[in-house]
Amino acid sequence: MKRKNKNEIRKKILKGLEMYQERLIQTKKARNLELVVSDDEGRVVRIPAHEL
């Protein structure tokens, strides 16, 4: 693949991930569920819905 084509695909993938993240946060807020993520050190962090 050409470098330009790879960059375009990468941008589309990142855009899709950003859209998914926003939708996930909205769903967690609406259902009053906590969001579970890992921090920079690999520890599991639970974020309550009211803090999102």
Tab-separated table of C-alpha atoms in Angstrom:
chain	number	residue	atom	x	y	z
A	1	MET	CA	0.000	0.000	0.000
A	2	LYS	CA	1.053	3.513	-0.589
A	3	ARG	CA	1.904	5.644	2.386
A	4	LYS	CA	-0.914	8.096	1.571
A	5	ASN	CA	-3.444	5.273	1.464
A	6	LYS	CA	-2.219	3.922	4.813
A	7	ASN	CA	-2.566	7.358	6.396
A	8	GLU	CA	-6.122	7.704	5.091
A	9	ILE	CA	-7.076	4.293	6.471
A	10	ARG	CA	-5.420	5.139	9.799
A	11	LYS	CA	-7.398	8.398	10.039
A	12	LYS	CA	-10.658	6.556	9.336
A	13	ILE	CA	-9.902	3.926	11.981
A	14	LEU	CA	-9.062	6.578	14.582
A	15	LYS	CA	-12.221	8.529	13.732
A	16	GLY	CA	-14.277	5.350	14.161
A	17	LEU	CA	-12.677	4.644	17.541
A	18	GLU	CA	-13.415	8.194	18.705
A	19	MET	CA	-17.050	7.828	17.639
A	20	TYR	CA	-17.283	4.490	19.476
A	21	GLN	CA	-15.790	6.006	22.634
A	22	GLU	CA	-18.331	8.834	22.643
A	23	ARG	CA	-21.195	6.404	22.118
A	24	LEU	CA	-19.922	4.132	24.898
A	25	ILE	CA	-19.729	7.038	27.353
A	26	GLN	CA	-23.232	8.207	26.426
A	27	THR	CA	-24.599	4.708	26.946
A	28	LYS	CA	-22.868	4.323	30.321
A	29	LYS	CA	-24.287	7.682	31.460
A	30	ALA	CA	-27.799	6.858	30.269
A	31	ARG	CA	-27.833	3.463	32.005
A	32	ASN	CA	-26.030	4.781	35.104
A	33	LEU	CA	-23.258	2.185	34.780
A	34	GLU	CA	-19.604	2.623	35.658
A	35	LEU	CA	-16.931	2.725	32.976
A	36	VAL	CA	-14.012	0.365	33.553
A	37	VAL	CA	-10.658	1.374	32.028
A	38	SER	CA	-6.976	0.884	32.737
A	39	ASP	CA	-4.630	3.705	33.645
A	40	ASP	CA	-1.120	4.311	32.301
A	41	GLU	CA	0.351	1.806	34.730
A	42	GLY	CA	-2.092	-0.969	33.803
A	43	ARG	CA	-4.249	-0.749	36.914
A	44	VAL	CA	-8.014	-1.137	36.543
A	45	VAL	CA	-9.924	2.068	37.249
A	46	ARG	CA	-13.692	2.231	37.687
A	47	ILE	CA	-15.329	5.563	36.846
A	48	PRO	CA	-18.867	6.094	38.151
A	49	ALA	CA	-21.457	7.344	35.648
A	50	HIS	CA	-21.911	10.663	37.440
A	51	GLU	CA	-18.205	11.475	36.882
A	52	LEU	CA	-18.279	10.913	33.121
